[in-house]
Every structure is written in C-alpha cells, then in structure tokens.
Tab-separated table of N, CA and C in Angstrom:
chain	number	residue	atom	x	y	z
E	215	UNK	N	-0.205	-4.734	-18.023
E	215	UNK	CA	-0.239	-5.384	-16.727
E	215	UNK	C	-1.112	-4.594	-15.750
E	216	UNK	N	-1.260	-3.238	-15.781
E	216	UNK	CA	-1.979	-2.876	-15.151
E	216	UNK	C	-3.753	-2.880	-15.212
E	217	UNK	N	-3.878	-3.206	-16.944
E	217	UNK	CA	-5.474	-3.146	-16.441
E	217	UNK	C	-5.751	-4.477	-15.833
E	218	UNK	N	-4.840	-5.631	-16.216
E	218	UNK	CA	-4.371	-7.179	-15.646
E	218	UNK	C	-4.770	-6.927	-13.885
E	219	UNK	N	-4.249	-6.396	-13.288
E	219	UNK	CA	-4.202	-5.966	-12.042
E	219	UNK	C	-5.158	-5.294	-11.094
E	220	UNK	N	-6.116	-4.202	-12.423
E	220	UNK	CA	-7.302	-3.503	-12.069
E	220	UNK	C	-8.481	-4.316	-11.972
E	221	UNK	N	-8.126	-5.782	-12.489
E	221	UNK	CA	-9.448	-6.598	-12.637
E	221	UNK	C	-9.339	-7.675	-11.508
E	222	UNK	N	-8.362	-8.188	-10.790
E	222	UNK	CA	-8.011	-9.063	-10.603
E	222	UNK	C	-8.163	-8.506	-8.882
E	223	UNK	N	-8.299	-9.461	-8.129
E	223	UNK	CA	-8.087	-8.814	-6.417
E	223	UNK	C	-6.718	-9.653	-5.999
E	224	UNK	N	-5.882	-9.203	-5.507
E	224	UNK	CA	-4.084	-8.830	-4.895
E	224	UNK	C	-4.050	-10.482	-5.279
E	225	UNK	N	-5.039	-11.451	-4.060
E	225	UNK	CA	-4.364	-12.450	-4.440
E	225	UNK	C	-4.194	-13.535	-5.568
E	226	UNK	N	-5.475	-12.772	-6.072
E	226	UNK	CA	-5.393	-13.407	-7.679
E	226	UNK	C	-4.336	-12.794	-8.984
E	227	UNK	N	-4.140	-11.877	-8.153
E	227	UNK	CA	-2.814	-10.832	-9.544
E	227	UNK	C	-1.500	-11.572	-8.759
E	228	UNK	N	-1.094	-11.788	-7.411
E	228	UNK	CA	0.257	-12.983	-7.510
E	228	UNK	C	-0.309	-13.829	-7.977
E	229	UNK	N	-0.983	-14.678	-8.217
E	229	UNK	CA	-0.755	-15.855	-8.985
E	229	UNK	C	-0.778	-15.746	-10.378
E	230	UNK	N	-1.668	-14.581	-10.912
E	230	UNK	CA	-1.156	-14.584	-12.326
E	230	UNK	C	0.691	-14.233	-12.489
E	231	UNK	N	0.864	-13.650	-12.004
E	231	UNK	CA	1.997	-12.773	-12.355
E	231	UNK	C	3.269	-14.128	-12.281
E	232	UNK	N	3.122	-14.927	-11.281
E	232	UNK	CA	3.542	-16.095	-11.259
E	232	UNK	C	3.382	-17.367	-12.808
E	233	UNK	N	2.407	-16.887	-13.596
E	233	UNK	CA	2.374	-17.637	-14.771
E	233	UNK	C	3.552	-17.139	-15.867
E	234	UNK	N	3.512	-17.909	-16.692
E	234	UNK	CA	4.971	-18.119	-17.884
E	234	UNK	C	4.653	-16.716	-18.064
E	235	UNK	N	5.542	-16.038	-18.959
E	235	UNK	CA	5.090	-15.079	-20.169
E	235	UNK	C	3.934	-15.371	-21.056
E	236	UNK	N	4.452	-16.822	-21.639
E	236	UNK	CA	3.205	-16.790	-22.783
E	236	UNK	C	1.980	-17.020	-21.868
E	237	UNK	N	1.722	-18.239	-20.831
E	237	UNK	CA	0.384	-18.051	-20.579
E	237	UNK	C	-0.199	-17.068	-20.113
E	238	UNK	N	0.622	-15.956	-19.239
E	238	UNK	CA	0.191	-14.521	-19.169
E	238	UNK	C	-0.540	-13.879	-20.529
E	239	UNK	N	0.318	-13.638	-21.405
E	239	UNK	CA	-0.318	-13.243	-23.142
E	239	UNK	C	-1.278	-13.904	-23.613
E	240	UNK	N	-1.267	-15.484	-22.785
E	240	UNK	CA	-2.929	-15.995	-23.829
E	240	UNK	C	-4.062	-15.620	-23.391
E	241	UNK	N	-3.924	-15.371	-21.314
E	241	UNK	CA	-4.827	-15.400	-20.415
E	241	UNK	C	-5.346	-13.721	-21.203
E	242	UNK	N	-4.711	-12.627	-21.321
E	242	UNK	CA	-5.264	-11.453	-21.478
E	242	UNK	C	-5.528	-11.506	-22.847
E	243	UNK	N	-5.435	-12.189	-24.306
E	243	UNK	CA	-5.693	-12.404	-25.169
E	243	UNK	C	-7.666	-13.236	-24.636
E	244	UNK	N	-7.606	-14.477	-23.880
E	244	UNK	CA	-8.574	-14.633	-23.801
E	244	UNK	C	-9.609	-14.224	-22.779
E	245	UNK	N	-9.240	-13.118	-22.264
E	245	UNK	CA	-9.856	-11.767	-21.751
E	245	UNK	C	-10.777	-11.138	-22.075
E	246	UNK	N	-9.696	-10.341	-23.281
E	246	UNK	CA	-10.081	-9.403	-23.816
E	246	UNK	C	-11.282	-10.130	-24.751
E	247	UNK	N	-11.373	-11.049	-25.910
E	247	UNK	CA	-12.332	-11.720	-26.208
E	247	UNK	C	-13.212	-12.003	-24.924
E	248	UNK	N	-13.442	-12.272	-23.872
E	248	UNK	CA	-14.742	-12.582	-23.291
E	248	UNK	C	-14.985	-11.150	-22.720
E	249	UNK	N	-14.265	-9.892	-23.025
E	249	UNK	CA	-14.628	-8.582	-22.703
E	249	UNK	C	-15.932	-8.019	-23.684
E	250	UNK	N	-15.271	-8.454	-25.058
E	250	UNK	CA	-16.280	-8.443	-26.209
E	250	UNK	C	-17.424	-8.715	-26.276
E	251	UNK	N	-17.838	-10.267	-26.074
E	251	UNK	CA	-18.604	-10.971	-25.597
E	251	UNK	C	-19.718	-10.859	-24.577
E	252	UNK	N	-19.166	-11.092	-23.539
E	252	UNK	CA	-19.348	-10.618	-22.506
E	252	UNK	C	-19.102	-9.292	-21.401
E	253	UNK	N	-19.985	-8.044	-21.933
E	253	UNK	CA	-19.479	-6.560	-21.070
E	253	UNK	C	-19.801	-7.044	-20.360
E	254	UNK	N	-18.868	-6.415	-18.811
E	254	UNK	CA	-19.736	-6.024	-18.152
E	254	UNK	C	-19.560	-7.302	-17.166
E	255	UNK	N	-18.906	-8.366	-17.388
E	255	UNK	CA	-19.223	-9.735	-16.464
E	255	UNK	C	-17.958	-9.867	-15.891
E	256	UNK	N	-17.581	-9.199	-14.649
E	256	UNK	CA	-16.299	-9.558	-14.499
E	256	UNK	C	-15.915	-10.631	-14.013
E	257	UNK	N	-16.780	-11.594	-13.201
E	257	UNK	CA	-16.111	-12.546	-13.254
E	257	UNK	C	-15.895	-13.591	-14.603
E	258	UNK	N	-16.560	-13.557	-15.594
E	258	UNK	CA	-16.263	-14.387	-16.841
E	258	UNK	C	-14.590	-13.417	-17.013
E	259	UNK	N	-14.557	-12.642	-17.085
E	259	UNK	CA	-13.355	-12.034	-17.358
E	259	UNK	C	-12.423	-12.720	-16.739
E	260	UNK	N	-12.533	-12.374	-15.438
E	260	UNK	CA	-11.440	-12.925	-14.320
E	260	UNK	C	-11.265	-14.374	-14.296
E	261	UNK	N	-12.189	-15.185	-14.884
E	261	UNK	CA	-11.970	-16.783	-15.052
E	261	UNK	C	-11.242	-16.402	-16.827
E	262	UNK	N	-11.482	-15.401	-17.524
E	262	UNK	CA	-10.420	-15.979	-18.761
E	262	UNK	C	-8.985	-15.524	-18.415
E	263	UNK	N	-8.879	-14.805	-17.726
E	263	UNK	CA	-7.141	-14.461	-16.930
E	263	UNK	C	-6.621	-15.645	-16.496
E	264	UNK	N	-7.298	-16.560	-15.114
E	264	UNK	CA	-7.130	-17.164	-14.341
E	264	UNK	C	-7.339	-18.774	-14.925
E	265	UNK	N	-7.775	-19.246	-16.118
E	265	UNK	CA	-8.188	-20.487	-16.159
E	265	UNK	C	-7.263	-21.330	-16.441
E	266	UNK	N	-5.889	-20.962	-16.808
E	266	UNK	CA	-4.655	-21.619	-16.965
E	266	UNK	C	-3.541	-21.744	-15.931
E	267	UNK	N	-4.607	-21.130	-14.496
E	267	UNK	CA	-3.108	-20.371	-13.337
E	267	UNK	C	-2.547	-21.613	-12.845
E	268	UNK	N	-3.186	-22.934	-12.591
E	268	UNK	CA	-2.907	-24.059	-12.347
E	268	UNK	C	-1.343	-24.901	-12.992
E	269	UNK	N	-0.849	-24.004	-14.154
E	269	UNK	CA	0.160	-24.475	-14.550
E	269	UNK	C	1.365	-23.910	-13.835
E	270	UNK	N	1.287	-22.847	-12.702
E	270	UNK	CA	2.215	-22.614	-12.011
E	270	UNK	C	3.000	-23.492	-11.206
E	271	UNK	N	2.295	-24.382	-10.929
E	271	UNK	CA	2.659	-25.180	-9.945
E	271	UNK	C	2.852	-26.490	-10.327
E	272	UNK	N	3.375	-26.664	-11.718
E	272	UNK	CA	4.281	-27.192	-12.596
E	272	UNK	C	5.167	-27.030	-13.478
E	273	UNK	N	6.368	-27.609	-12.971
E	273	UNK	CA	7.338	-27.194	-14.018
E	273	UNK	C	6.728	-27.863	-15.560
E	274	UNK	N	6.893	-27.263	-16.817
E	274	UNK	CA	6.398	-27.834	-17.837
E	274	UNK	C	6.531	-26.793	-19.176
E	275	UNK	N	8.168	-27.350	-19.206
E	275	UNK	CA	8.806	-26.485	-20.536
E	275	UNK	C	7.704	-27.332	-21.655
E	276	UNK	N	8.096	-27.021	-23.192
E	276	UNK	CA	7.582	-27.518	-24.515
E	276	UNK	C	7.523	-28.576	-24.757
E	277	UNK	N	8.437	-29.632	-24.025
E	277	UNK	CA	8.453	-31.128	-24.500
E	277	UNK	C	6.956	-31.902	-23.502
E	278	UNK	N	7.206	-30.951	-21.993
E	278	UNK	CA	5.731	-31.879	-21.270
E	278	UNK	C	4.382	-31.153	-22.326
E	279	UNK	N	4.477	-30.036	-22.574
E	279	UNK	CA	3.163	-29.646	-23.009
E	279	UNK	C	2.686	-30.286	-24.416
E	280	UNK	N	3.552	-30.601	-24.962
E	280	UNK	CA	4.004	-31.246	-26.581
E	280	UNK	C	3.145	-32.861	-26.050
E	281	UNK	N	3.924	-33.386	-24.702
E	281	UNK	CA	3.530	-34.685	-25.103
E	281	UNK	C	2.058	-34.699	-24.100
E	282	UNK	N	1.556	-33.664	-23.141
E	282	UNK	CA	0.415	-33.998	-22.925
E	282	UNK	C	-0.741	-33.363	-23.777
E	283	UNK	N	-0.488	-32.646	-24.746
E	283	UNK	CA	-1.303	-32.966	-25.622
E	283	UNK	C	-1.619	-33.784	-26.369
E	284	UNK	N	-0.461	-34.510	-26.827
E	284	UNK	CA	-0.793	-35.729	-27.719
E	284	UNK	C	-1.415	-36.933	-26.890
E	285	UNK	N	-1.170	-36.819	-25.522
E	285	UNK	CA	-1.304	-38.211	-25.012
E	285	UNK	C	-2.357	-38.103	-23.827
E	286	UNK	N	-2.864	-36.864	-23.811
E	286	UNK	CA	-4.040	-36.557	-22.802
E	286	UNK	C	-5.732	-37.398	-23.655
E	287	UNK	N	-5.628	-37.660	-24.634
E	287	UNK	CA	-7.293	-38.055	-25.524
E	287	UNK	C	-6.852	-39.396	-25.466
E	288	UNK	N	-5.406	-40.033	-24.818
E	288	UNK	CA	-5.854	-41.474	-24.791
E	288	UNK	C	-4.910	-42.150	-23.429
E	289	UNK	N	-4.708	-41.321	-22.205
E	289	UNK	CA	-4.598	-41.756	-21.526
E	289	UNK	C	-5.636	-41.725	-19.841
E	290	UNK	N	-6.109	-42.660	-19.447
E	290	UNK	CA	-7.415	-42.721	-18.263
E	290	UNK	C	-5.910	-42.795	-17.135
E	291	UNK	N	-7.022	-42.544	-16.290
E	291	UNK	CA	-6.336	-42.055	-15.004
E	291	UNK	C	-5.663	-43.198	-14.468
E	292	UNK	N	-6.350	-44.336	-14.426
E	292	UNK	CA	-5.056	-45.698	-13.964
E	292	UNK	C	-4.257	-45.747	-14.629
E	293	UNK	N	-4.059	-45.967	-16.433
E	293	UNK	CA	-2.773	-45.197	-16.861
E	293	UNK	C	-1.678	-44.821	-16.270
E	294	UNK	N	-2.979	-43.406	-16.660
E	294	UNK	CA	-1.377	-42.137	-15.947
E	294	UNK	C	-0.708	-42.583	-14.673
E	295	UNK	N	-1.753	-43.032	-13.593
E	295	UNK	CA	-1.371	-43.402	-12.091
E	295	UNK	C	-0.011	-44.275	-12.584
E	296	UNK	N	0.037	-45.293	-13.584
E	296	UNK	CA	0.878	-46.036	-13.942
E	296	UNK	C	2.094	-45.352	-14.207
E	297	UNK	N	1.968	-44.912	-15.399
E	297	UNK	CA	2.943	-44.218	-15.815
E	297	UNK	C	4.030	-42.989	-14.606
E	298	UNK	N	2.973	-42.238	-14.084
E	298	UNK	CA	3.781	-41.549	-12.735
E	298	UNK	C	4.611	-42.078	-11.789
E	299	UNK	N	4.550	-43.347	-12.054
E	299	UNK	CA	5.698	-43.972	-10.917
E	299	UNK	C	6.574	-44.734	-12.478
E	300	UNK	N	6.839	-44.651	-13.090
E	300	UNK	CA	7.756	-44.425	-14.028
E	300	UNK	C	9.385	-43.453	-13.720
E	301	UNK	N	8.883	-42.651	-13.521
E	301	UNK	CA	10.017	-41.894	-13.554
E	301	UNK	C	9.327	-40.066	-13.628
E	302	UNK	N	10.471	-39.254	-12.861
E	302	UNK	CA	10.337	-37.954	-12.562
E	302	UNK	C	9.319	-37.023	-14.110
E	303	UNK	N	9.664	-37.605	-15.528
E	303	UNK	CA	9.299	-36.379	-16.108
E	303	UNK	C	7.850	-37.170	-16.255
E	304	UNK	N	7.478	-38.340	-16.466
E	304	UNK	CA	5.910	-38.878	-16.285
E	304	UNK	C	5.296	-38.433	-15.049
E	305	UNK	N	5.934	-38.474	-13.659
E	305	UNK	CA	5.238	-37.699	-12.917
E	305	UNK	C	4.959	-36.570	-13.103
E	306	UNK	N	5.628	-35.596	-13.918
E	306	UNK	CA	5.541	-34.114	-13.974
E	306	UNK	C	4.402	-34.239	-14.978
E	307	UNK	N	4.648	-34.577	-16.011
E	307	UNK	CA	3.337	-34.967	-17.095
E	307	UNK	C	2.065	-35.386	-16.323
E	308	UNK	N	1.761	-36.213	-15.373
E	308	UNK	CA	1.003	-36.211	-14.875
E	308	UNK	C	0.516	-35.078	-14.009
E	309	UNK	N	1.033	-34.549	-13.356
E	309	UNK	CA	0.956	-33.297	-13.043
E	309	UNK	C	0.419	-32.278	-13.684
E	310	UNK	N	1.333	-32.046	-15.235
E	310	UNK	CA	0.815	-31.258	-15.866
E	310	UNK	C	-1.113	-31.414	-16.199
E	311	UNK	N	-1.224	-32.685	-16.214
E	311	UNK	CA	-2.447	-32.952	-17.463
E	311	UNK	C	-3.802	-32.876	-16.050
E	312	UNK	N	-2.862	-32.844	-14.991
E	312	UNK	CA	-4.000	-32.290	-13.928
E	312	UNK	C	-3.969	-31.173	-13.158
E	313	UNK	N	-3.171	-29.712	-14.068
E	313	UNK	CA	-3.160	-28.901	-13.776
E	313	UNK	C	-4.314	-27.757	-13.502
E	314	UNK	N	-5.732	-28.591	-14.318
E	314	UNK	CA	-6.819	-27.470	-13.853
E	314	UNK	C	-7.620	-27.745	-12.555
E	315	UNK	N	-7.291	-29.135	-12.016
E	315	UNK	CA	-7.569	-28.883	-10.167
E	315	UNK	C	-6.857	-28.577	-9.593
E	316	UNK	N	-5.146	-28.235	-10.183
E	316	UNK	CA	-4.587	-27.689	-9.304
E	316	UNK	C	-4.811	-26.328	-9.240
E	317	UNK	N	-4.816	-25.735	-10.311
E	317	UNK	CA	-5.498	-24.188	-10.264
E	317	UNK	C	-6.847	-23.688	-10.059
E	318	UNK	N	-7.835	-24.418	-10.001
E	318	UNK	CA	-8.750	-24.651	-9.019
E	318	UNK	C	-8.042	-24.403	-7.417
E	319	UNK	N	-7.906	-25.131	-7.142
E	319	UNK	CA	-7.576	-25.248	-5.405
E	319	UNK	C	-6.693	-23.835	-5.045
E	320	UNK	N	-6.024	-23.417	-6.348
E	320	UNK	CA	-4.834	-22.547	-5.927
E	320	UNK	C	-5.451	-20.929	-5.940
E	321	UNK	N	-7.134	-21.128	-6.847
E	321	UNK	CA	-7.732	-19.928	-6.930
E	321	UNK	C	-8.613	-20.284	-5.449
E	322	UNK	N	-9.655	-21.101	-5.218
E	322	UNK	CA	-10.064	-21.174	-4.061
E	322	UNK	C	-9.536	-20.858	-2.423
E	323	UNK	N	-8.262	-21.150	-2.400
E	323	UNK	CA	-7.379	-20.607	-1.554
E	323	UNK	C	-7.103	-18.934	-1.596
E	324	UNK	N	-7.119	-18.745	-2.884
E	324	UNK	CA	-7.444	-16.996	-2.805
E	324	UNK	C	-8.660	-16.376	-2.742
E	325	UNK	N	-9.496	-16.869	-2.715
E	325	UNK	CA	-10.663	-16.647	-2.061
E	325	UNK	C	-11.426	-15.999	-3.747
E	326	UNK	N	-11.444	-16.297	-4.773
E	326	UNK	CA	-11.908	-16.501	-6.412
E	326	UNK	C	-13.203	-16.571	-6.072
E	327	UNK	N	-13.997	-15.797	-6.573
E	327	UNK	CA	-15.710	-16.224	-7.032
E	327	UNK	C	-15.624	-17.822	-7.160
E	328	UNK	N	-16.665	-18.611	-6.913
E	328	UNK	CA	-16.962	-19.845	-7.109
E	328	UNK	C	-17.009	-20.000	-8.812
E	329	UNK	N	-17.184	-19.601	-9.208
E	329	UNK	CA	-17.549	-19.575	-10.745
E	329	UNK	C	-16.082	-19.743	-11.222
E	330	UNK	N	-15.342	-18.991	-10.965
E	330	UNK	CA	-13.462	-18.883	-11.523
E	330	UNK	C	-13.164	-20.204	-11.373
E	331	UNK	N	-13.466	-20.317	-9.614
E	331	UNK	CA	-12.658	-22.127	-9.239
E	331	UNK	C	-13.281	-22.889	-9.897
E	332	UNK	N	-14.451	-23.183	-10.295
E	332	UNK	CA	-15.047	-24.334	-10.946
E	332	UNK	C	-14.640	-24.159	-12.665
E	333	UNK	N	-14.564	-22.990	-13.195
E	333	UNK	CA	-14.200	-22.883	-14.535
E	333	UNK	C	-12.713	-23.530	-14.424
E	334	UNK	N	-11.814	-22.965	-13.894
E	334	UNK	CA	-9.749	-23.598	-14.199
E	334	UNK	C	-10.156	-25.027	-13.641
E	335	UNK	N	-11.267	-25.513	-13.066
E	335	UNK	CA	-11.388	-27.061	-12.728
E	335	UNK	C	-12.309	-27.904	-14.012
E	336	UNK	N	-12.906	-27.322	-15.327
E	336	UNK	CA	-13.567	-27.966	-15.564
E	336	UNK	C	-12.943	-27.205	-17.545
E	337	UNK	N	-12.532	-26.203	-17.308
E	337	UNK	CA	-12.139	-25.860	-19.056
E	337	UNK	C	-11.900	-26.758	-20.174
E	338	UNK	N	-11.328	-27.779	-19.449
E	338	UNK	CA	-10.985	-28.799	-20.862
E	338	UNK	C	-11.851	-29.918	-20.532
E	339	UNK	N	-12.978	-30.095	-19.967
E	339	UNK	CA	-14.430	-30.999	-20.112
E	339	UNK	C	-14.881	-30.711	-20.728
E	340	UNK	N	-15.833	-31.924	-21.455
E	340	UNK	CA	-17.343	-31.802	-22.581
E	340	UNK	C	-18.004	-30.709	-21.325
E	341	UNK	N	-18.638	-29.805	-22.532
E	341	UNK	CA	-20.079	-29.105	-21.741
E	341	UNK	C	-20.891	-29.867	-21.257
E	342	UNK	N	-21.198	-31.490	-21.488
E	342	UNK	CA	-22.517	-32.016	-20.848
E	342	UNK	C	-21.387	-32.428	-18.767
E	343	UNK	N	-20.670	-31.986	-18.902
E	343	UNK	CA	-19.727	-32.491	-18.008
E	343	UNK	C	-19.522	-31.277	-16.797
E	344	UNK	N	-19.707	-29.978	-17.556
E	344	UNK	CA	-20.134	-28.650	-17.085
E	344	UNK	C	-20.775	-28.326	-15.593
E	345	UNK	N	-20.601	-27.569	-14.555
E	345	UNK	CA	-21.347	-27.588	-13.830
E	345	UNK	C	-21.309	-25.859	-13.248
E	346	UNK	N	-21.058	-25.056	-14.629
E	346	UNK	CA	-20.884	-24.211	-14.358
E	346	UNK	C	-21.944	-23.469	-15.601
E	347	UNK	N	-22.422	-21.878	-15.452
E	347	UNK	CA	-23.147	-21.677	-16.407
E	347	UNK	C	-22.571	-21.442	-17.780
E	348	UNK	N	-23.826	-22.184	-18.628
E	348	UNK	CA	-23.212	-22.607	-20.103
E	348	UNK	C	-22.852	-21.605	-21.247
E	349	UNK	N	-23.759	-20.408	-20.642
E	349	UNK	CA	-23.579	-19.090	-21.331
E	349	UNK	C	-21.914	-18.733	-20.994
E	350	UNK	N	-21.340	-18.350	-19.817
E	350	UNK	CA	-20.344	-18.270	-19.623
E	350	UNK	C	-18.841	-18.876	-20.489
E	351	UNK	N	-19.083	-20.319	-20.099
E	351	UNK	CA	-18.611	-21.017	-20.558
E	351	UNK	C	-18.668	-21.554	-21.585
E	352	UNK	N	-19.593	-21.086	-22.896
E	352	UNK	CA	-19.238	-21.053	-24.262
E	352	UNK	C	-18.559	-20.177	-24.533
E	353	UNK	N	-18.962	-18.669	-23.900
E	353	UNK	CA	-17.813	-17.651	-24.492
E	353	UNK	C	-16.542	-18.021	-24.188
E	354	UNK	N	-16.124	-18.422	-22.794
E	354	UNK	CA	-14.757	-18.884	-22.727
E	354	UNK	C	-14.271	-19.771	-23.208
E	355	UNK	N	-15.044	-20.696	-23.810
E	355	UNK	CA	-14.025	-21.812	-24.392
E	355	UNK	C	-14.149	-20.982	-26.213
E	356	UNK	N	-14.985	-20.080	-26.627
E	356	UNK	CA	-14.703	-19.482	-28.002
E	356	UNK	C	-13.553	-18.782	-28.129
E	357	UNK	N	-13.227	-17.837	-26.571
E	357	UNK	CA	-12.116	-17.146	-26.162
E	357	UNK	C	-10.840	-17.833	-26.193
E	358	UNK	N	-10.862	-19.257	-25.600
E	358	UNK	CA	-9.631	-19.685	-25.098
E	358	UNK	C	-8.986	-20.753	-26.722
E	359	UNK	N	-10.321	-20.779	-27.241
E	359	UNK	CA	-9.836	-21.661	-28.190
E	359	UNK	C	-9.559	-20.246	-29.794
E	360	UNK	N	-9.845	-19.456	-29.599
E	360	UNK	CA	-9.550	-18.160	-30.823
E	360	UNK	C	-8.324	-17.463	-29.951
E	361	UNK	N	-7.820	-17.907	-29.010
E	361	UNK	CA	-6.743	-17.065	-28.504
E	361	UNK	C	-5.041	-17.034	-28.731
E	362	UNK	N	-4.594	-16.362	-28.868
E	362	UNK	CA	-2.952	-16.913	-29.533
E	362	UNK	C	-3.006	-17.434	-28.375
C-alpha cells in the first residue's frame, strides 16, 4: 500500500483505498505490468491503479458483476434506460455497466492528469473509439486484460 500511495497524489490514494479488496489487487497487479512496459510513465501507471475507481460508487457484489458481464455486449442504452426503472437491482446494474464515467468524473474532481480521466472513461471501448494515446492504451488494456 505504500508504494500504492507513493504514486498516487492524496486525492487519488482516498479513492483508491475506497475500492473493494480485489479491485485494489487487480489495479496494482495492472500497475505493475504497465511499470514493465512502460518505465518511467507515471501517469500510464496511475491510470492502471485508477481505471476501475468508478466502481466505488456502486454497490456491486458478484451477482451485478456476473450479470453485467454477460449482458453488457447486448444491451444499448435505451434498453438499459428501460430496464433501470424496473426495479432497484437493474438500476444498480445500470449503474454498474456505467461505472467508467463515473470514475472518470470522480478522478476529474481530484484533479487526475487528463489522460487518467479519459482512460477510466474509455477502457472498455474499441481503440478506433479511443481518444486517448494508443501507445498508452495498448499497454493498459495488455495490463488490465493479463491481470488477476
């Protein structure tokens, strides 16, 4: 936790510290891979800590994460809009599956390199969808996707 802390500026280490256990362990798992990768770049670093922080600010034990994976590659946003007035755990699911603008907004508010906020806003987009640099953001998605 402390080199976690040595990389990170105050208000970006509360919001990690605020993440689960495990996404804490994946964020420094996919770290340390873009450390490899990438010496020397701390903000690619600090966006592989930070690119999951958006799930704080949803509750979302195993069953939401279970079903927005299965149901995130075939549900569009009028959908979901649908489904969220369903009932409390579809709203939360919805929530969940738009957790990387919420961690976007929640790093921008801490004042994050532009590069961090646009990465936790764009990680699970096609690269042609990208508006961030592509060098970067291949290592992190090699990181985030080789990461326990």
């Amino acid at each position: 936790m402390d080199w976690v802390r040595q990389q990170l500026s105050d208000r970006e280490f509360e919001l990690w510290v605020q993440m689960s256990s495990a996404d804490r362990l994946h964020s420094v798992s996919v770290a340390k891979r873009v450390l490899k990768e990438l010496p020397g770049d701390e903000i690619a670093l600090t966006a592989g800590f930070l690119h999951d922080v958006g799930k704080v600010a949803v509750r979302s034990g195993i069953v939401t994460r279970v079903v927005a994976a299965i149901a995130k590659p075939m549900i569009n946003p009028k959908r979901l809009e649908w489904l969220a007035s369903r009932g409390p755990f579809f709203s939360n699911l919805e929530s969940f599956l738009d957790y990387p603008h919420i961690g976007a907004e929640l790093l921008r508010g801490a004042g994050s390199d532009e590069f961090v906020v646009r990465w936790a806003a764009e990680h699970h987009l096609r690269k042609d969808k990208w508006t961030v640099d592509e060098t970067r953001g291949e290592a992190l998605v090699r990181a985030d996707s080789l990461a326990v």
